[in-house]
């Protein structure tokens, strides 16, 4: 609910459990007055303290009112170069070369429903949303800045976006345009980021904010394996179940920066948006730039509550799932079974091995096209390699379908190999500066997706494949970071637009696919989890979580990922043991338990499994299908931290709390192990539950007294407890 106090120009955004407030003051500065647990409201500007601080200047119109400084006041969207020396939200340069932004409140619009952003992913929905648009103006530069707020009350979600319009008669160069600025009048915050590398993504890292700026970012052109565009600021005492925390995500898949600053007044500012490195948009008179959407959840009840609110909001109001209301297929992928070394007969053999095990979709991974026998060549030539697949997809797909499985295909549309027909014909279609040989990544170059003709060509190539042959799923891969970012289609003074235009180009093709193939399920991937963000989730309901398929490493990766993203978004497969990334041996049960808290599938030659393993697989796929809604859409509880606890446990609870599934994987084995209990969460204290079909255990007992952990016998053993209310 958005409450306006027109007289005092106070804007209060209430969600179910939180309140957010801002106020336009007597100098038309938009002050941020409060964000935290829900309170009744009123004008909270009495909280703001005014005091003269040395070297904090005063706006011209306040004269000698020395205690009024932009440098000390909490700003809703920070200015630049006019007296606030903390992180700016915006920077622009008119033709006079100045670099100042002095934004003052102008007016507002309020309506029911959710704003949309042209060409960009954004949360969506109907009457359950309210939108507030606040217009700010820099009168001297004739720039208008619209701040968008979407309020989804039930999910405690506040979205933000920014649109900058050049209303003058001169060209303006926009050099920074953050999506979110948040000033916290609190002095005790920790900053949590989700960091890692290829094959070890999104590991939480937590540290108190110290004076100065701490930031994570990506300059890789994608959101990256290395840092995620999702961060948390929280009270020092906050944990899974208690304490105040603020989650902030960017709905964007390119370069980003999340910067938190602890100020001279021991307050904190968070700024989130596109990284300013090599970002510069030229706005001619009348032109506008829209910054990607950001979304906030404040949780007064710890990280668990925050995550559950994000999960629901993402599932119900961001991800567009062609299987909405239906179960997505259990798949098998041939990558770790064959790598590049396959023929049609071999694939059919593998599919035959999967028959009868509950597998519903067969995915042919990399290596089926052009001259693609290794990763040194072929990207860009999207026609079937007929020596590997005689008769093409038209011959192969029916053979797979005859085994009772749908057919899915891997593709990497954004890339080109130098050894390809496409590159020989269009070398300038790759990003790169003439006369400066480009850096290669995985021996490949990046196509300039900022160019319409490049996208059109690739899209037509994709259409030819998709129109022919009963394909119901694609895995859209992207296997390198962007370098040599320069486009032959733009003049020198517009090269700062290429990074962002590239991302818009990716979104453009994904949107076309959605329009033309509404039933197609797309799983995105960037060497696993290199582009795991809400921007991609808008187009692709699932993302391959990591190239690391080891169940034990995955416990950590999926744990970190779960802070923001739902189970239904995390691509996860069972692969062979010993694992091909780290050599670890794990049981089929453990691998299944971990993978089924993701989208679930297998990535191995199932025909080579023992009879006993095949029985286990049959049970796993049947169990997953039976409890699909609980696993994929249940409320998610982290029961332990795999980075510190001797075991990893998590739980999904159905919204009506009549069912729950607890999954647990022990750590390295130990003789004379201590006796341990696991306290469950989220159950109905007044109901009684059976556990795996037996007994009668009251919910309050299971939550307060717990359940005894199994004694370890061997490393990394798994247990699943299915609870159903009597
Ligand atoms: C990287 C992906 O993450 C893998 O799953 C696989 O598809 C390879 N690329 C294929 O090249």
XYZ file of C-alpha atoms and ligand atoms in Angstrom:
737
model
C 0.000 0.000 0.000
C 1.368 3.388 -0.958
C 0.315 6.252 1.291
C 0.767 9.844 0.178
C 0.876 12.802 2.488
C 0.529 15.483 -0.154
C 0.826 18.391 2.176
C 4.132 17.284 3.633
C 5.203 15.546 0.427
C 5.829 12.251 2.199
C 5.646 8.968 0.254
C 5.222 5.837 2.364
C 5.398 2.382 0.797
C 3.984 -0.319 3.044
C 4.377 -4.012 2.366
C 3.066 -6.809 4.560
C 6.035 -6.662 6.938
C 7.998 -3.580 5.949
C 7.769 0.161 5.461
C 9.794 2.394 3.142
C 9.568 6.151 3.208
C 10.890 9.231 1.436
C 10.091 12.909 1.622
C 10.650 15.915 -0.595
C 11.937 18.613 1.769
C 11.668 22.389 1.639
C 14.581 22.567 -0.824
C 13.040 19.856 -2.991
C 15.712 17.387 -1.981
C 14.234 13.885 -1.904
C 15.259 12.488 1.458
C 15.147 8.826 2.369
C 13.594 8.688 5.820
C 13.087 5.016 6.648
C 13.283 1.426 5.452
C 12.674 -1.393 7.901
C 10.042 -3.394 9.763
C 6.490 -2.239 9.160
C 5.479 0.756 11.237
C 2.381 2.889 11.234
C 3.916 5.724 9.269
C 3.566 9.449 9.734
C 6.247 11.878 8.656
C 9.493 10.215 9.733
C 11.681 13.119 8.724
C 11.933 14.041 12.416
C 14.518 11.253 12.533
C 16.909 13.160 10.316
C 19.612 15.002 12.168
C 21.087 18.259 10.935
C 24.538 19.322 12.058
C 27.399 21.246 10.567
C 30.164 18.891 9.541
C 33.461 20.337 8.388
C 34.066 20.120 4.643
C 30.471 19.172 3.933
C 29.257 22.074 1.765
C 25.839 23.666 1.696
C 23.638 24.136 -1.372
C 23.689 27.694 -2.619
C 20.093 28.500 -1.733
C 20.441 27.629 1.954
C 22.846 30.522 2.447
C 24.685 30.189 5.721
C 22.520 27.376 7.001
C 25.631 25.298 7.618
C 23.888 22.295 9.051
C 22.121 21.615 5.745
C 24.404 19.571 3.520
C 23.751 17.005 0.811
C 26.806 15.252 2.193
C 25.141 14.399 5.482
C 21.486 13.977 4.549
C 20.075 10.578 3.532
C 19.396 10.826 -0.199
C 16.885 8.809 -2.171
C 18.923 9.014 -5.385
C 22.281 10.638 -4.847
C 23.538 13.559 -6.878
C 27.011 14.191 -8.149
C 29.563 16.982 -7.859
C 27.312 19.400 -5.945
C 28.242 18.626 -2.382
C 27.491 14.952 -1.658
C 30.839 13.178 -1.701
C 29.466 9.682 -1.169
C 28.822 7.279 -4.071
C 26.870 9.088 -6.792
C 23.868 7.445 -8.417
C 24.146 9.370 -11.636
C 26.745 11.238 -13.666
C 26.226 13.078 -16.910
C 28.093 15.540 -19.039
C 26.382 18.235 -21.107
C 28.233 19.905 -23.942
C 29.961 22.341 -21.541
C 31.945 19.395 -20.139
C 30.637 19.814 -16.592
C 29.993 16.675 -14.593
C 27.368 17.761 -12.074
C 23.943 16.386 -11.291
C 21.697 18.270 -8.902
C 18.366 16.484 -8.765
C 15.349 18.137 -7.205
C 11.878 16.760 -6.674
C 9.358 17.852 -9.333
C 6.194 15.737 -9.112
C 4.835 12.198 -8.938
C 2.345 9.745 -10.446
C 0.705 6.860 -8.640
C -1.235 4.005 -10.182
C -2.337 0.398 -9.656
C -0.444 -2.239 -11.576
C 3.191 -2.679 -12.410
C 5.287 -0.545 -14.742
C 7.176 -2.341 -17.523
C 10.569 -1.460 -19.012
C 10.933 -1.544 -22.772
C 13.524 -4.067 -23.935
C 14.473 -4.983 -20.373
C 13.347 -7.779 -18.068
C 11.221 -6.680 -15.134
C 8.840 -8.058 -12.552
C 5.271 -8.166 -13.880
C 1.749 -8.595 -12.630
C -1.619 -6.920 -12.259
C -3.703 -5.279 -9.604
C -1.657 -6.766 -6.782
C 1.024 -4.190 -7.615
C 1.146 -0.439 -7.130
C 3.485 1.852 -8.999
C 4.819 5.197 -7.875
C 6.830 7.366 -10.239
C 8.704 10.311 -8.794
C 10.123 12.854 -11.187
C 13.300 14.720 -10.342
C 14.863 17.503 -12.364
C 18.252 19.035 -12.831
C 17.109 22.430 -14.054
C 20.473 23.714 -15.227
C 21.230 20.645 -17.338
C 17.564 20.191 -18.344
C 17.685 16.560 -17.371
C 14.711 14.738 -15.954
C 15.078 11.578 -13.869
C 12.093 9.347 -13.186
C 12.358 7.051 -10.196
C 10.045 4.040 -10.500
C 8.827 2.084 -7.498
C 6.787 -1.123 -7.770
C 5.260 -2.430 -4.548
C 4.239 -6.073 -4.205
C 2.816 -6.005 -0.739
C 2.396 -9.696 -0.016
C 6.004 -10.494 -0.936
C 7.592 -7.523 0.844
C 9.088 -6.683 -2.524
C 9.895 -3.181 -3.709
C 11.231 -2.840 -7.217
C 13.020 0.200 -8.525
C 14.022 1.468 -11.928
C 15.262 4.747 -13.314
C 14.614 6.567 -16.560
C 16.705 9.569 -17.554
C 15.412 11.961 -20.197
C 17.331 14.714 -21.908
C 14.841 17.587 -22.021
C 17.288 20.165 -23.256
C 18.512 21.208 -26.659
C 22.065 19.888 -26.301
C 23.513 16.410 -26.384
C 24.271 14.939 -22.975
C 26.603 12.029 -22.222
C 25.287 9.794 -19.447
C 28.227 8.178 -17.659
C 26.592 6.462 -14.732
C 23.010 5.585 -13.979
C 22.440 3.386 -10.940
C 19.201 1.490 -10.512
C 19.067 1.829 -6.781
C 20.492 4.012 -4.048
C 19.687 3.285 -0.430
C 20.927 5.311 2.516
C 20.772 3.499 5.851
C 20.688 5.445 9.045
C 22.169 2.488 10.899
C 25.676 1.978 12.076
C 26.079 -1.746 12.457
C 25.630 -3.423 9.090
C 27.337 -6.460 7.598
C 27.704 -6.775 3.828
C 27.130 -10.221 2.328
C 28.125 -10.953 -1.249
C 27.997 -14.172 -3.283
C 31.369 -14.841 -4.823
C 33.423 -17.552 -6.441
C 34.718 -18.669 -9.788
C 33.912 -21.043 -12.622
C 32.787 -24.352 -11.007
C 32.467 -22.801 -7.530
C 29.885 -20.058 -7.800
C 27.903 -17.962 -5.305
C 29.651 -18.787 -2.041
C 28.443 -16.329 0.603
C 31.044 -14.007 2.055
C 30.136 -11.789 5.017
C 32.050 -8.912 6.587
C 31.237 -5.822 8.621
C 31.186 -2.638 6.604
C 34.271 -0.603 7.401
C 34.894 3.047 6.550
C 35.072 3.633 2.825
C 33.587 1.765 -0.093
C 33.364 -2.006 -0.394
C 32.082 -3.318 -3.651
C 31.660 -6.289 -5.910
C 31.199 -5.983 -9.615
C 31.495 -7.612 -12.982
C 33.350 -6.197 -15.976
C 32.959 -9.434 -17.933
C 29.933 -8.390 -19.939
C 27.892 -10.989 -18.051
C 26.870 -11.017 -14.414
C 29.690 -13.571 -13.924
C 30.665 -16.621 -11.890
C 32.770 -14.360 -9.708
C 30.195 -12.125 -8.052
C 26.426 -12.189 -8.212
C 24.224 -9.128 -8.725
C 22.537 -9.952 -5.442
C 23.808 -8.669 -2.107
C 22.585 -8.445 1.466
C 23.067 -5.797 4.105
C 22.090 -6.965 7.559
C 22.362 -6.302 11.237
C 25.486 -7.806 12.701
C 23.391 -10.245 14.720
C 21.193 -11.379 11.800
C 21.046 -15.087 11.000
C 18.706 -17.506 9.210
C 15.816 -16.960 11.594
C 16.319 -13.641 13.341
C 17.484 -10.139 12.684
C 16.950 -7.472 10.122
C 18.313 -7.961 6.648
C 17.963 -6.260 3.285
C 18.412 -8.210 0.063
C 19.022 -6.236 -3.130
C 19.119 -7.765 -6.588
C 19.647 -6.368 -10.033
C 17.449 -7.750 -12.780
C 20.280 -7.594 -15.283
C 22.771 -9.911 -16.981
C 25.705 -7.665 -17.846
C 28.324 -5.586 -16.052
C 27.161 -4.513 -12.614
C 28.426 -2.902 -9.493
C 27.099 -3.269 -5.960
C 28.891 -0.750 -3.766
C 28.342 -0.219 -0.054
C 29.854 2.770 1.680
C 30.294 3.452 5.349
C 30.350 7.194 5.747
C 31.881 9.802 8.028
C 28.669 9.735 10.066
C 28.898 5.947 10.406
C 25.852 5.543 8.215
C 25.790 3.365 5.136
C 24.870 3.763 1.496
C 24.221 1.005 -1.027
C 24.302 1.756 -4.753
C 23.452 -0.968 -7.255
C 23.415 -0.761 -11.026
C 25.391 -1.085 -14.229
C 29.125 -0.695 -13.578
C 30.295 2.709 -14.835
C 33.397 1.198 -16.505
C 33.173 1.859 -20.250
C 29.570 2.962 -19.878
C 28.553 6.131 -21.660
C 25.247 6.723 -23.413
C 24.841 9.700 -25.683
C 21.402 11.233 -25.280
C 20.339 13.611 -28.019
C 17.615 16.123 -27.133
C 14.446 14.206 -26.276
C 16.196 10.849 -25.893
C 15.932 8.692 -22.800
C 17.897 5.928 -21.110
C 16.331 3.285 -18.883
C 18.426 1.626 -16.208
C 17.656 -2.014 -15.404
C 15.318 -2.879 -12.591
C 16.487 -3.557 -9.061
C 14.439 -5.310 -6.396
C 14.556 -5.135 -2.621
C 13.237 -7.369 0.109
C 13.640 -6.284 3.698
C 13.124 -9.075 6.186
C 12.751 -8.433 9.889
C 12.944 -12.229 10.402
C 16.391 -13.190 9.145
C 17.712 -14.533 5.842
C 15.254 -17.414 5.588
C 12.231 -15.161 5.400
C 14.003 -12.882 2.915
C 14.857 -15.829 0.656
C 11.336 -17.228 0.736
C 9.936 -13.844 -0.263
C 12.398 -13.569 -3.166
C 11.684 -17.146 -4.271
C 7.954 -16.586 -4.448
C 8.251 -13.194 -6.075
C 10.612 -14.578 -8.715
C 8.474 -17.645 -9.392
C 5.171 -15.815 -9.483
C 6.096 -12.410 -10.873
C 9.318 -12.599 -12.870
C 10.012 -16.017 -14.349
C 7.835 -16.739 -17.378
C 7.570 -20.491 -17.407
C 6.045 -22.222 -20.442
C 5.273 -25.119 -18.078
C 3.323 -22.844 -15.728
C 1.108 -25.111 -13.648
C 2.649 -28.254 -15.203
C 5.704 -30.271 -14.309
C 8.885 -29.600 -16.274
C 10.500 -32.735 -17.703
C 13.201 -34.808 -16.010
C 16.012 -34.689 -18.527
C 19.210 -36.430 -19.431
C 22.074 -34.609 -21.094
C 24.882 -36.312 -22.976
C 27.684 -33.799 -22.206
C 29.503 -35.588 -19.412
C 28.648 -38.923 -21.037
C 30.318 -38.227 -24.390
C 31.700 -34.685 -24.567
C 32.304 -34.094 -28.314
C 32.728 -37.740 -29.131
C 29.356 -38.986 -30.370
C 27.382 -40.148 -33.364
C 23.648 -40.507 -33.824
C 23.849 -44.215 -33.010
C 25.787 -43.576 -29.831
C 23.233 -41.005 -28.684
C 20.363 -43.348 -29.414
C 22.188 -46.034 -27.458
C 22.532 -43.696 -24.504
C 18.876 -42.750 -24.738
C 17.979 -46.424 -24.873
C 19.954 -46.916 -21.665
C 17.784 -44.239 -20.058
C 14.551 -45.904 -21.097
C 12.301 -47.088 -18.332
C 14.035 -44.912 -15.754
C 11.556 -42.035 -15.797
C 13.596 -39.764 -18.070
C 11.361 -37.560 -20.230
C 13.698 -35.397 -22.274
C 16.945 -36.174 -24.048
C 19.291 -33.202 -24.526
C 21.998 -33.292 -27.164
C 24.782 -31.005 -25.954
C 27.716 -29.354 -27.739
C 29.269 -30.933 -30.853
C 26.367 -31.566 -33.252
C 26.973 -28.771 -35.776
C 29.494 -27.382 -38.261
C 33.048 -28.647 -37.826
C 32.632 -28.970 -34.079
C 34.731 -31.971 -33.045
C 36.581 -30.037 -30.369
C 36.033 -26.637 -28.821
C 38.445 -25.084 -31.326
C 36.027 -24.652 -34.193
C 32.531 -24.506 -35.590
C 30.695 -21.935 -33.464
C 28.504 -19.797 -35.685
C 27.812 -22.526 -38.237
C 24.461 -23.692 -36.969
C 23.848 -26.512 -39.399
C 23.962 -30.165 -38.488
C 27.227 -32.063 -38.893
C 25.944 -34.785 -41.196
C 28.903 -37.063 -40.782
C 28.081 -37.332 -37.063
C 24.328 -37.244 -37.508
C 23.460 -38.703 -40.934
C 20.044 -37.501 -42.065
C 20.252 -34.572 -39.635
C 17.864 -33.797 -36.815
C 14.972 -35.024 -38.953
C 16.440 -38.505 -38.673
C 17.670 -38.368 -35.069
C 14.754 -36.717 -33.270
C 12.128 -39.352 -34.213
C 14.486 -42.109 -33.033
C 14.712 -40.452 -29.615
C 10.989 -39.743 -29.552
C 10.312 -43.389 -30.333
C 12.038 -44.189 -27.035
C 9.457 -42.079 -25.224
C 11.509 -38.931 -24.755
C 11.271 -35.384 -25.986
C 14.289 -33.822 -27.659
C 16.353 -30.842 -26.570
C 19.325 -29.112 -28.126
C 22.397 -27.188 -26.966
C 23.315 -23.972 -28.727
C 25.743 -21.107 -28.107
C 24.338 -18.312 -30.272
C 26.478 -15.414 -29.027
C 29.777 -16.934 -30.127
C 31.885 -17.499 -33.201
C 34.986 -19.617 -33.815
C 37.605 -18.145 -36.124
C 37.586 -21.524 -37.787
C 34.003 -21.230 -39.020
C 32.238 -20.291 -42.204
C 30.509 -17.426 -40.417
C 33.757 -15.823 -39.272
C 35.372 -16.221 -42.672
C 32.429 -14.364 -44.204
C 31.921 -11.735 -41.479
C 35.055 -11.166 -39.413
C 33.758 -7.738 -38.370
C 30.746 -9.360 -36.708
C 32.991 -10.301 -33.786
C 33.609 -7.722 -31.064
C 37.073 -6.256 -31.518
C 39.011 -3.132 -32.387
C 40.448 -3.071 -35.929
C 44.218 -3.508 -35.876
C 44.223 -4.992 -32.373
C 44.027 -8.804 -32.290
C 41.338 -9.887 -29.828
C 41.858 -11.989 -26.716
C 40.363 -15.447 -27.181
C 38.357 -17.226 -24.498
C 37.913 -20.981 -24.907
C 39.443 -20.297 -28.328
C 36.397 -18.333 -29.426
C 35.307 -14.756 -30.122
C 32.094 -12.990 -29.184
C 29.562 -11.939 -31.781
C 28.536 -8.317 -31.691
C 24.984 -8.763 -30.454
C 24.585 -5.006 -30.227
C 24.111 -5.151 -34.031
C 20.696 -5.866 -35.388
C 21.925 -7.627 -38.561
C 24.063 -10.012 -36.508
C 21.131 -10.883 -34.302
C 18.817 -11.285 -37.282
C 21.236 -13.677 -38.936
C 21.638 -15.798 -35.809
C 17.938 -15.759 -35.117
C 17.143 -16.971 -38.620
C 19.698 -19.767 -38.204
C 18.026 -20.763 -34.952
C 14.594 -20.668 -36.551
C 15.689 -23.063 -39.259
C 16.662 -25.559 -36.583
C 13.675 -25.006 -34.337
C 11.097 -25.062 -37.112
C 12.258 -28.365 -38.477
C 12.462 -30.939 -35.828
C 10.231 -31.287 -32.746
C 12.602 -29.530 -30.374
C 10.939 -28.743 -27.037
C 13.923 -27.439 -25.080
C 17.129 -25.562 -25.740
C 20.173 -25.035 -23.569
C 21.481 -21.554 -24.406
C 25.163 -21.562 -23.483
C 27.730 -18.728 -23.344
C 31.290 -19.738 -22.674
C 33.553 -16.758 -22.242
C 33.831 -13.301 -20.726
C 33.619 -10.320 -23.066
C 36.845 -8.553 -23.973
C 37.821 -6.191 -26.811
C 34.432 -4.583 -26.511
C 34.112 -2.382 -29.585
C 31.484 -2.415 -32.280
C 32.073 -1.723 -35.958
C 28.530 -0.373 -36.132
C 28.950 2.534 -33.725
C 31.013 5.737 -33.995
C 33.964 6.364 -31.678
C 31.978 8.507 -29.255
C 29.333 5.824 -28.769
C 31.547 2.845 -27.934
C 30.558 3.217 -24.270
C 27.132 1.899 -25.263
C 28.324 -1.474 -26.536
C 28.376 -3.463 -23.274
C 24.791 -2.525 -22.497
C 23.570 -2.808 -26.089
C 25.059 -6.306 -26.154
C 22.901 -7.316 -23.177
C 19.848 -5.707 -24.777
C 20.663 -7.722 -27.906
C 20.675 -10.991 -25.957
C 17.351 -10.030 -24.392
C 15.970 -9.152 -27.832
C 16.618 -12.637 -29.249
C 15.351 -14.332 -26.124
C 12.162 -12.288 -26.341
C 11.723 -13.198 -30.007
C 12.110 -16.869 -29.090
C 9.467 -16.528 -26.448
C 7.125 -14.806 -28.877
C 7.623 -17.315 -31.695
C 7.980 -20.503 -29.601
C 5.839 -19.988 -26.500
C 6.049 -23.699 -25.593
C 9.839 -23.885 -25.772
C 11.640 -24.435 -22.459
C 14.965 -22.589 -22.399
C 17.699 -23.374 -19.899
C 20.427 -20.773 -19.940
C 23.980 -21.473 -19.054
C 27.262 -19.662 -19.093
C 29.905 -22.268 -18.398
C 27.415 -23.288 -15.716
C 26.527 -20.397 -13.453
C 28.296 -17.457 -15.110
C 25.060 -15.647 -15.883
C 22.839 -16.729 -13.026
C 20.711 -13.654 -12.517
C 17.130 -12.463 -12.472
C 17.529 -10.886 -15.916
C 18.095 -14.265 -17.537
C 15.391 -15.877 -15.401
C 12.818 -13.577 -16.982
C 13.462 -15.350 -20.301
C 14.793 -18.729 -19.221
C 13.026 -20.362 -16.265
C 16.017 -22.491 -15.391
C 19.773 -21.855 -15.425
C 22.503 -24.488 -15.284
C 23.760 -23.769 -11.795
C 27.386 -24.775 -12.234
C 29.673 -26.874 -14.414
C 30.596 -28.531 -11.141
C 28.338 -31.579 -10.814
C 29.982 -33.005 -7.692
C 27.173 -33.435 -5.153
C 29.247 -32.222 -2.225
C 30.544 -29.043 -3.892
C 27.011 -28.538 -5.183
C 25.736 -28.454 -1.595
C 27.654 -25.215 -1.161
C 26.848 -23.799 -4.576
C 23.123 -24.502 -4.247
C 23.122 -23.231 -0.657
C 24.604 -19.877 -1.740
C 22.325 -19.683 -4.765
C 19.253 -20.310 -2.595
C 19.667 -17.006 -0.740
C 18.008 -15.311 -3.663
C 16.970 -17.812 -6.330
C 14.355 -20.574 -6.086
C 14.948 -24.318 -6.472
C 12.955 -24.281 -9.717
C 15.624 -22.026 -11.261
C 18.660 -24.180 -10.432
C 19.719 -26.617 -13.131
C 21.119 -29.686 -11.329
C 22.049 -33.159 -12.605
C 23.322 -36.456 -11.314
C 26.649 -37.310 -12.950
C 29.163 -40.128 -12.633
C 31.197 -41.032 -9.576
C 34.142 -40.477 -9.208
C 33.112 -36.990 -10.253
C 34.714 -35.577 -13.393
C 35.521 -32.184 -11.884
C 37.125 -33.199 -8.595
C 37.376 -37.004 -8.461
C 35.137 -37.318 -5.406
C 33.219 -40.542 -4.864
C 29.625 -40.185 -3.745
C 26.692 -42.554 -3.717
C 23.885 -42.471 -6.271
C 21.507 -41.646 -3.396
C 23.485 -38.578 -2.370
C 23.836 -37.367 -5.947
C 20.082 -37.769 -6.448
C 19.166 -36.023 -3.203
C 21.237 -32.988 -4.156
C 20.204 -32.809 -7.818
C 16.514 -33.125 -7.064
C 16.650 -29.872 -5.092
C 17.138 -28.325 -8.489
C 15.475 -28.888 -11.834
C 16.677 -32.518 -11.777
C 18.174 -34.617 -14.493
C 21.058 -36.973 -15.270
C 24.256 -36.291 -17.157
C 25.885 -39.677 -17.602
C 25.513 -42.814 -19.665
C 22.708 -44.468 -17.739
C 23.105 -47.613 -19.805
C 26.332 -48.249 -17.903
C 24.732 -48.176 -14.474
C 24.470 -51.360 -12.423
C 21.073 -52.957 -11.951
C 21.031 -51.676 -8.376
C 21.799 -48.115 -9.522
C 19.030 -48.316 -12.093
C 16.580 -49.250 -9.368
C 17.731 -46.254 -7.345
C 17.304 -43.969 -10.379
C 13.796 -45.267 -10.972
C 12.922 -44.535 -7.353
C 14.481 -41.077 -7.572
C 12.595 -39.962 -10.676
C 9.328 -41.392 -9.328
C 9.837 -39.670 -5.972
C 10.720 -36.372 -7.665
C 7.642 -36.488 -9.870
C 5.362 -37.433 -6.992
C 6.601 -34.551 -4.849
C 7.309 -32.088 -7.642
C 5.205 -29.200 -6.315
C 6.571 -29.581 -2.805
C 10.176 -29.655 -4.020
C 9.938 -26.942 -6.638
C 7.375 -24.616 -5.093
C 7.533 -25.374 -1.388
C 8.826 -22.804 1.093
C 12.555 -23.329 1.362
C 14.363 -23.511 4.715
C 18.111 -23.782 5.090
C 18.691 -25.947 8.162
C 22.480 -25.735 8.276
C 25.408 -23.952 6.679
C 27.540 -26.351 4.593
C 30.564 -24.087 4.993
C 30.655 -24.542 8.758
C 28.359 -27.391 9.852
C 29.338 -31.087 9.876
C 26.292 -31.824 7.699
C 24.092 -29.981 5.215
C 20.339 -30.002 5.602
C 17.498 -28.147 3.977
C 13.753 -28.448 3.885
C 10.830 -27.668 1.622
C 7.415 -27.114 3.227
C 4.158 -26.981 1.285
C 2.317 -23.645 1.573
C -0.481 -25.322 3.588
C 2.200 -26.914 5.858
C 0.681 -30.356 5.451
C 3.800 -31.771 3.806
C 7.522 -31.247 4.108
C 10.661 -32.806 2.718
C 13.878 -32.699 4.709
C 17.093 -33.533 2.858
C 20.356 -34.100 4.628
C 23.890 -34.952 3.545
C 26.493 -35.769 6.157
C 30.074 -34.495 5.949
C 33.228 -36.600 6.033
C 32.684 -39.689 8.146
C 33.887 -39.919 11.711
C 34.242 -42.684 14.286
C 32.547 -42.082 17.631
C 30.536 -39.264 16.080
C 28.720 -36.961 18.459
C 24.978 -37.405 18.907
C 23.233 -34.635 16.997
C 19.685 -33.487 16.412
C 18.245 -31.509 13.592
C 15.504 -29.032 14.437
C 13.007 -28.706 11.614
C 11.420 -25.442 10.574
C 8.239 -24.068 9.097
C 5.926 -26.900 10.229
C 2.512 -26.358 11.732
C 3.091 -26.640 15.506
C -0.462 -27.854 15.963
C -0.348 -30.679 13.460
C 1.024 -34.161 13.853
C 3.209 -35.612 11.100
C 4.201 -39.032 9.921
C 7.859 -39.300 8.956
C 8.470 -41.511 5.936
C 5.007 -42.990 6.468
C 5.542 -43.907 10.086
C 4.895 -42.663 13.618
C 3.094 -39.548 14.803
C 5.247 -36.558 15.650
C 3.773 -33.198 16.623
C 5.080 -30.266 14.573
C 6.164 -28.317 17.645
C 8.177 -31.315 18.865
C 9.949 -31.727 15.529
C 10.760 -28.019 15.477
C 11.807 -27.583 19.089
C 13.219 -30.974 20.083
C 14.198 -32.087 16.590
C 15.045 -35.342 14.867
C 18.135 -37.455 15.598
C 20.746 -37.318 12.854
C 21.811 -40.641 11.394
C 25.197 -41.922 12.591
C 27.725 -41.390 9.814
C 28.907 -44.500 8.038
C 31.018 -43.464 5.093
C 31.478 -39.972 3.698
C 28.592 -37.800 2.534
C 25.639 -40.088 3.075
C 22.195 -38.715 2.401
C 18.817 -39.085 4.072
C 15.435 -37.749 3.044
C 12.528 -37.429 5.440
C 9.104 -36.997 3.911
C 6.631 -35.563 6.389
C 2.893 -35.684 5.891
C 0.316 -34.328 8.285
C -2.007 -36.907 9.772
C 29.626 -25.369 -20.816
C 28.396 -25.929 -20.175
O 28.231 -25.436 -18.900
C 28.464 -27.440 -20.204
O 27.375 -27.983 -19.515
C 28.498 -27.879 -21.624
O 27.291 -27.536 -22.260
C 29.675 -27.245 -22.345
N 29.698 -25.826 -22.178
C 29.643 -27.561 -23.813
O 30.626 -26.929 -24.490
